[in-house]
Coordinates of C-alpha atoms in Angstrom, one line a residue:
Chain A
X1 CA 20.4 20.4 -17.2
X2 CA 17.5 21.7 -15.9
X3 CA 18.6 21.9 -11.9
X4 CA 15.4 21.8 -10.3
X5 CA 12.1 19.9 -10.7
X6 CA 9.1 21.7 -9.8
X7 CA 7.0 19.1 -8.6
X8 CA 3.5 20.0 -9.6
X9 CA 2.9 17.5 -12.5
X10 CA 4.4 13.1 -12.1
X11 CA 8.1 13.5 -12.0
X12 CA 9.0 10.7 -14.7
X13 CA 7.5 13.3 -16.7
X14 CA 9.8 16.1 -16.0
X15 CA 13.1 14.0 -16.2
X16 CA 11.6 13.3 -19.3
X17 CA 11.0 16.6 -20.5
X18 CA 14.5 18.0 -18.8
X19 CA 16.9 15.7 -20.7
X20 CA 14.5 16.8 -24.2
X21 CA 15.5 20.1 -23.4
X22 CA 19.2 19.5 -23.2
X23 CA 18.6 17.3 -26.1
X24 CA 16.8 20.4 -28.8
X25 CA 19.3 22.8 -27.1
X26 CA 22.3 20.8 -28.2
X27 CA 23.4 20.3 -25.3
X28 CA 23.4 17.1 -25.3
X29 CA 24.3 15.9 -28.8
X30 CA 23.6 12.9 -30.7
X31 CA 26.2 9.9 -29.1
X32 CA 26.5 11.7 -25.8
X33 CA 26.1 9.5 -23.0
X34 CA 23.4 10.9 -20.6
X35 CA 24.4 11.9 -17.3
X36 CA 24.3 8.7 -15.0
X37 CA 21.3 7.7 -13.0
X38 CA 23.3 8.4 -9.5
X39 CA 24.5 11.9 -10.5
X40 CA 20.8 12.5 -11.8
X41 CA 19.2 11.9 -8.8
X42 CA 21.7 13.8 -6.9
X43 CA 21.0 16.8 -8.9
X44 CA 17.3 16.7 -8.4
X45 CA 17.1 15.1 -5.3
X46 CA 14.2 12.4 -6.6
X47 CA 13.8 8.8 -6.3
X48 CA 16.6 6.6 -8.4
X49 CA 13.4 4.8 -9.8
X50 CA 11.6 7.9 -11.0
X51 CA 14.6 9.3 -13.0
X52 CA 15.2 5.7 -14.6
X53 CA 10.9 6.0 -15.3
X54 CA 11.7 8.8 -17.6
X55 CA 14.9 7.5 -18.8
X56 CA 13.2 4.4 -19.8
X57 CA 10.3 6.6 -21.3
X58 CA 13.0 8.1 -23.9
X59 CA 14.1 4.7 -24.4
X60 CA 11.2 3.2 -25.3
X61 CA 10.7 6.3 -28.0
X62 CA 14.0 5.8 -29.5
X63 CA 15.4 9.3 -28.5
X64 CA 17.9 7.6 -26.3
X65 CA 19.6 3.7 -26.4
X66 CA 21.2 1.9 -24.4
X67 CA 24.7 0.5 -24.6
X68 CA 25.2 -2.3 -22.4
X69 CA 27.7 -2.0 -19.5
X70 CA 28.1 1.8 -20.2
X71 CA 25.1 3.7 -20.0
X72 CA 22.4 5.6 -22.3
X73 CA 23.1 7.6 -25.2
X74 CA 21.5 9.8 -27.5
X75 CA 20.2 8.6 -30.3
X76 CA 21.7 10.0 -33.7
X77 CA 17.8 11.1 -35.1
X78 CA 17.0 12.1 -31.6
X79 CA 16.7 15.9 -32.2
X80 CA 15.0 15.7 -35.3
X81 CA 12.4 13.3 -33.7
X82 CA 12.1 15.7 -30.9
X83 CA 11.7 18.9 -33.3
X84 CA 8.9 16.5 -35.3
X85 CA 6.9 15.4 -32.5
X86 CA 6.6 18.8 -30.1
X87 CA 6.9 21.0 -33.4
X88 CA 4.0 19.2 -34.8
X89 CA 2.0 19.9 -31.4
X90 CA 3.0 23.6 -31.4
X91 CA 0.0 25.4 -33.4
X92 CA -2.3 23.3 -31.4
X93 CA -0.6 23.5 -28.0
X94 CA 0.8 27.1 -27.7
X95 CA 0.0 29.1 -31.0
X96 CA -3.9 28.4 -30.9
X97 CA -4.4 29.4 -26.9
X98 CA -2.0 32.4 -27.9
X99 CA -4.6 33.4 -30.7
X100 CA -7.8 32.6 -28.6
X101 CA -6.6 34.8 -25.7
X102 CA -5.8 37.6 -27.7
X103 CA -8.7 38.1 -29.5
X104 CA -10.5 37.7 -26.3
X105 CA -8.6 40.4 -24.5
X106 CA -9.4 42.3 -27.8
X107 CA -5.4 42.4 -29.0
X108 CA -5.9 42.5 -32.7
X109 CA -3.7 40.4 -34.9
X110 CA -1.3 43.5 -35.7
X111 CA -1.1 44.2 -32.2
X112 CA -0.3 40.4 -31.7
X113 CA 2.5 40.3 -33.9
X114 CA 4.3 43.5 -32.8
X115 CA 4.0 42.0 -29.4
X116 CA 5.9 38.7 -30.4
X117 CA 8.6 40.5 -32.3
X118 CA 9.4 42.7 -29.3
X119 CA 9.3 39.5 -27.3
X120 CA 11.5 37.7 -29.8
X121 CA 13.8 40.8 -30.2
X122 CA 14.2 40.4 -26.4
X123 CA 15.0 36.9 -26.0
X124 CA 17.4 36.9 -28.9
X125 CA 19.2 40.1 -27.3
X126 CA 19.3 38.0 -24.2
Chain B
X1 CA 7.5 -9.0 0.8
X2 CA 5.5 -7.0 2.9
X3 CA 2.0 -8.4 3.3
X4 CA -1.0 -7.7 5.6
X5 CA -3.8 -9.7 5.6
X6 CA -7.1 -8.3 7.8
X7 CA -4.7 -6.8 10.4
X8 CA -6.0 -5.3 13.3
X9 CA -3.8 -4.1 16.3
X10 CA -5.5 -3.0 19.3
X11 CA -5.2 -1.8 22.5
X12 CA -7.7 -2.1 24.8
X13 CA -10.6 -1.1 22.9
X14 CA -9.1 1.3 20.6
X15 CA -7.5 -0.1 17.2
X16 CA -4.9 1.7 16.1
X17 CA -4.9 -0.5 12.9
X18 CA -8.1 -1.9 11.5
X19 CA -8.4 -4.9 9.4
X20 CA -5.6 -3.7 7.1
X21 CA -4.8 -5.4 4.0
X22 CA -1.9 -4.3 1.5
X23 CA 1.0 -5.8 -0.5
X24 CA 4.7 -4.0 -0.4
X25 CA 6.6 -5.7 -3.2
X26 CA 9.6 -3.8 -2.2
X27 CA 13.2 -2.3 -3.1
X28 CA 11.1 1.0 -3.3
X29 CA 11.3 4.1 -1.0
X30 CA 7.4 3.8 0.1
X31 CA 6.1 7.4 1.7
X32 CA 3.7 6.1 4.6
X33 CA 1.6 9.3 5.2
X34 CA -1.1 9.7 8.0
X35 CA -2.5 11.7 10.4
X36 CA -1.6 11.9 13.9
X37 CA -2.6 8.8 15.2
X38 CA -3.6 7.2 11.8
X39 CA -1.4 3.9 12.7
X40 CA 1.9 4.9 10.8
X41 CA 3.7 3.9 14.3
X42 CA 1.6 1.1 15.0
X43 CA 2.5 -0.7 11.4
X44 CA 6.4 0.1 11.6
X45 CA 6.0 -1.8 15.0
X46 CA 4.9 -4.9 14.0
X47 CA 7.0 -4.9 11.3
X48 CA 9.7 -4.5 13.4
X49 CA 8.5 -6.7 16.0
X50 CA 8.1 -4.9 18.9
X51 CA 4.2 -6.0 18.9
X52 CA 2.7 -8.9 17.5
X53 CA -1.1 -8.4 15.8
X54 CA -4.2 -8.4 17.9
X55 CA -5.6 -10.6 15.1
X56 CA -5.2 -11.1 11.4
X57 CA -1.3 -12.1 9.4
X58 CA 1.4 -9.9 8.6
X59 CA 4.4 -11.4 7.0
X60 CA 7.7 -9.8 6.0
X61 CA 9.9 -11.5 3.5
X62 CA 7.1 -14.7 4.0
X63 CA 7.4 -15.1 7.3
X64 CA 5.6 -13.6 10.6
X65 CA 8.9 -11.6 12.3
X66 CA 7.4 -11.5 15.7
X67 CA 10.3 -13.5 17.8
X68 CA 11.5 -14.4 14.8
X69 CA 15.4 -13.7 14.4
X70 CA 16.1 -14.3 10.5
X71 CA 13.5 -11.5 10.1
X72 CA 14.2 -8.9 13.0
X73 CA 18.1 -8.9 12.2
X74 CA 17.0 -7.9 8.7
X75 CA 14.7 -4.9 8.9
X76 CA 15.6 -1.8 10.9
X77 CA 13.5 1.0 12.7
X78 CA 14.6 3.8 13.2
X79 CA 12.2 6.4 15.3
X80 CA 12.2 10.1 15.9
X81 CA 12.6 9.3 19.5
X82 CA 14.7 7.2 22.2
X83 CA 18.8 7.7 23.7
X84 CA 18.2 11.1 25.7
X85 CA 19.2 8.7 28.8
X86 CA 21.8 6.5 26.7
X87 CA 25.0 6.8 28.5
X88 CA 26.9 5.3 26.1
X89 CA 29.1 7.0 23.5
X90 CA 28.1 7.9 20.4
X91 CA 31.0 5.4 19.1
X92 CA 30.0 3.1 21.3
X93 CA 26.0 3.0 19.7
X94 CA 27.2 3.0 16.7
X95 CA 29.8 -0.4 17.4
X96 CA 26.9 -1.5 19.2
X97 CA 24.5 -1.3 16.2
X98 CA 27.4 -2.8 14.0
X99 CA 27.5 -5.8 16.2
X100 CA 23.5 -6.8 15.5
X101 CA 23.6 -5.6 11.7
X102 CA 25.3 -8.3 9.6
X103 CA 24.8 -6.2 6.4
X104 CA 26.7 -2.9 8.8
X105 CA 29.1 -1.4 6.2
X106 CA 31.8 0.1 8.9
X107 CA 33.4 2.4 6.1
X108 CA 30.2 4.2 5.1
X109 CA 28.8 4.4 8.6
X110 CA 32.5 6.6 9.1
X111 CA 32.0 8.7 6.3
X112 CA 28.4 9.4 7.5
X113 CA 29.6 10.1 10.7
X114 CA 32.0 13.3 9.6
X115 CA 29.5 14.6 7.2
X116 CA 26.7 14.4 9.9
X117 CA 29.9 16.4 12.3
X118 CA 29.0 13.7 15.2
X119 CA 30.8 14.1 18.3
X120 CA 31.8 10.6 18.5
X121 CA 33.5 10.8 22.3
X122 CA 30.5 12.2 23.7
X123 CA 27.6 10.6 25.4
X124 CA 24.2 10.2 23.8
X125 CA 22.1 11.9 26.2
X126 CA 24.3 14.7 26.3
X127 CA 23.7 15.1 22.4
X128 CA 21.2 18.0 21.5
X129 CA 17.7 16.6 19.9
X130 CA 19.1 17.1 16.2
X131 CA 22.8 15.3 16.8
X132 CA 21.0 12.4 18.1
X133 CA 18.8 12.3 14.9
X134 CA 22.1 12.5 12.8
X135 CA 23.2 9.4 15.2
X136 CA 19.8 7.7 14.5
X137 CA 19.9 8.2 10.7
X138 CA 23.7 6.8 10.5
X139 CA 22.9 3.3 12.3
X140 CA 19.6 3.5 9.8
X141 CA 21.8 3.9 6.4
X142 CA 24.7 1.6 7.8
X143 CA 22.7 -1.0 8.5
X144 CA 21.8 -1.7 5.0
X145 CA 19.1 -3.7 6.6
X146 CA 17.2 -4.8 3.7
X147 CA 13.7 -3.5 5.2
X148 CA 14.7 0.3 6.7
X149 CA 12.2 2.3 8.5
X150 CA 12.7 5.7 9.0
X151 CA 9.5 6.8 11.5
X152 CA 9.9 11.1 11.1
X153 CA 13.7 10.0 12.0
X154 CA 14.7 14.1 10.6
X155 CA 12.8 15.7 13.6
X156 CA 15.0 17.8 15.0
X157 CA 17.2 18.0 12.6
X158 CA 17.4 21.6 10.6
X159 CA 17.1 22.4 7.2
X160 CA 20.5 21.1 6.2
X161 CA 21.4 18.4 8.1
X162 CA 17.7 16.8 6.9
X163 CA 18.6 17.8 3.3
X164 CA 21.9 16.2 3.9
X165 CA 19.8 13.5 5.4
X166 CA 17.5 13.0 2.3
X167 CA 20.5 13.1 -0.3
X168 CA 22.1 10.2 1.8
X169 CA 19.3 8.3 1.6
X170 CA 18.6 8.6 -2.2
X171 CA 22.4 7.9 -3.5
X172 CA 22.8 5.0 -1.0
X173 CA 19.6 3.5 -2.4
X174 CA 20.7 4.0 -6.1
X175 CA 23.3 1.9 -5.2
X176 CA 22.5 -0.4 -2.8
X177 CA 18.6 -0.8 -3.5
X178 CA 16.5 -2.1 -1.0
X179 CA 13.1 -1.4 0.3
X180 CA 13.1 1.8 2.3
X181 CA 9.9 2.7 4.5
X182 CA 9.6 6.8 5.6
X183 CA 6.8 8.4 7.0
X184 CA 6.9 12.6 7.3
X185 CA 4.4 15.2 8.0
X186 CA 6.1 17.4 5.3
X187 CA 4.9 15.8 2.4
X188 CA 5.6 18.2 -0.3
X189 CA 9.2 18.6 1.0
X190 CA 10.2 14.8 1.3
X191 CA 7.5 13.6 -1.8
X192 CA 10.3 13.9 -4.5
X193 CA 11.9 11.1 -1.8
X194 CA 9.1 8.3 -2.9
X195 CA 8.0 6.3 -5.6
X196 CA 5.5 4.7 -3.7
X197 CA 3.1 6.0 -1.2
X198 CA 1.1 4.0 1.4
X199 CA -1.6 6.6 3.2
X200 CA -3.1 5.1 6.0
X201 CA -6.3 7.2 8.1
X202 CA -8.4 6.4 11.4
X203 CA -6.2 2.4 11.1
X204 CA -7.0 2.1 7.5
X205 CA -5.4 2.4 4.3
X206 CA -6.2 5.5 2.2
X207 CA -4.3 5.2 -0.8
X208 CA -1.6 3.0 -1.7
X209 CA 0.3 3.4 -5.5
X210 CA 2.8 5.1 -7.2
X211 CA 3.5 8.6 -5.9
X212 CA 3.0 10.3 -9.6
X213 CA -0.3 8.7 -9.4
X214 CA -1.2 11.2 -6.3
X215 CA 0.7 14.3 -8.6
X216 CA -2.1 13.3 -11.1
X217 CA -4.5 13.1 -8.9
X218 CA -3.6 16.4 -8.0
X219 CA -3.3 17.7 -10.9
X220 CA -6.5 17.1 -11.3
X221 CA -8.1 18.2 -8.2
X222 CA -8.5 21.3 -6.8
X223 CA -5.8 20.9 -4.5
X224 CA -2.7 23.5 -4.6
X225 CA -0.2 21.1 -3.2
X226 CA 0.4 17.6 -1.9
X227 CA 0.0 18.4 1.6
X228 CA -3.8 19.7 0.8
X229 CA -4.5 16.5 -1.3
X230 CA -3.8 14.5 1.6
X231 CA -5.8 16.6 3.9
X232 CA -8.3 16.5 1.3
X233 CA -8.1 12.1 1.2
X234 CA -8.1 11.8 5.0
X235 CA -10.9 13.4 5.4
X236 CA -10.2 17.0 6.0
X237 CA -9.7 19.2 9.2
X238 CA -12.2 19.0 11.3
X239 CA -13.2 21.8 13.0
X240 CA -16.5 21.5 14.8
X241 CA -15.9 22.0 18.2
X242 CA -12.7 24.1 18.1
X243 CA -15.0 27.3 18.5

């Protein structure tokens, strides 16, 4: 889990967007229970009621359920719901900034790509 | 739970609140943010009862609490000052505040005690400015005192004990929720703290709403942190007449 919250944009938000991460990375698999609300807020040191805001948020989209008496689990679709919603966001969201920029700093599209591969080559080496 | 209706508290001519209406629903941590002498003090006060309004209603939990016993047993303030000329032990303030609290949980308040490293033999006033914080914020959290006011209770603390202090506060109101008033001049530092934020300026209120609503707000605005949005809603610094 994510151990800090930076806390430039709402909170609910990045509670939200920490336990989707742990989700697409796998680490947190389908039928895990979710860390509980108290050892959350311990670990990012944010109002009990924030962290269930997010929670809820998740709930509400089906990514995580509730069982009653024991806590909230991932759903079994939940990664593939996650990979469908952000990936369909992703040429809009990061590739078409990526592109824009580029050409405006006058990167051609060659140029572009062997940039990405090195970065790719990089992260995978990591 | 909490409700003002056109309250105005002044002394002499000078109002340190204004005709100041607002609703707490409660079993929140509220932030109350304001400028020196904004009338953060002032409000915690007659909640707590130590004043009664110049004119206008305030109620907590339906009822006014000024001289009012079924209300001042159940809401707690706890201020940055006070004790430097308490004689008394610090295990004698603490039995003391045990003996007025009806919700005091005596187990807790020990636990709190070792992790805060009070020197429990020793007299208050020979405490340094930060232990008697520590003391301060124990009786605060044992108390479980259903309204809790902590009034910049961490000065004088340093940087652990107050992050010590703010931990405390957050997993003893995960599980024993119930409404929790704090007002800091280090916003960005305690904001994580709040869900709710009242911001009061010049004996008004600002801004009262969630606290991701003022992230928003400053996301949107031009302002790098929440400490400059604030500045930025109360009006600024001003500085005519400093050169």
């Amino acid at each position: 889990m994510r151990a800090a919250l930076d806390g430039s944009s709402p909170i609910f938000q990045q509670v939200k967007e920490a336990i989707e991460e742990e989700i697409l990375r796998g680490k947190l698999a389908p039928e895990d229970q979710i860390p509980s609300n108290r050892k959350l807020v311990a670990l990012w040191e944010v109002n009990p009621l924030t962290v269930m805001k997010g929670v809820q948020l998740l709930a509400d989209e089906g990514i995580l359920y509730k069982k009653r008496g024991e806590g909230m689990f991932v759903a079994p679709d939940a990664p593939e719901r996650l990979r469908r919603r952000i990936g369909g966001g992703f040429v809009k969201d990061y590739v078409e900034p990526l592109v824009g920029l580029a050409d405006a700093l006058g990167i051609g599209l060659d140029g572009l790509c062997k940039q990405i591969s090195a970065v790719w080559e990089e992260l995978r080496n990591d | 739970m909490i409700e003002f209706k056109n309250v105005t508290l002044a002394f002499k001519k000078q109002k340190a609140l204004d005709n100041v209406s607002f609703t707490l629903k409660g079993g929140t941590i509220c932030g109350v943010l304001g400028r020196n002498g904004a009338g953060k003090t002032s409000l915690f006060r007659l909640l707590a009862a130590y004043v009664r309004p110049t004119s206008g209603d305030a109620r907590v939990f339906g009822e006014n609490p000024y001289e009012n016993q079924r209300i001042t047993q159940k809401v707690a303030l706890i201020t940055d000052m006070g004790d430097e000329y308490n004689s008394f032990s610090v295990r004698d303030t603490l039995k003391l505040a045990a003996a007025f609290r009806p919700n005091w949980d005596e187990g807790y308040a020990q636990r709190l005690a070792k992790r805060f490293e009070l020197p429990v033999k020793k007299a208050m006033s020979s405490l340094s400015h930060g232990q008697r914080a520590s003391v301060r914020a124990v009786v605060g959290l044992a108390s479980r005192c259903e309204v809790t006011i902590f009034d910049e209770a961490y000065l004088g603390m340093d940087a652990a004990f107050r992050k010590m202090f703010v931990s405390a506060i957050l997993d003893d109101f995960t599980q024993n929720p119930r409404t929790i008033l704090f007002s800091t001049h280090f916003i960005d530092e305690m904001s994580k703290l709040f869900n709710e934020v009242l911001i009061l300026d010049k004996g008004k209120v600002a801004f009262q709403g969630d606290s991701d609503v003022l992230r928003q707000l400053r996301q949107n605005s031009s302002s790098a942190t929440l400490q400059d949005l604030f500045i930025e809603i109360t009006g600024g610094i001003d500085n005519e007449g400093i050169s």
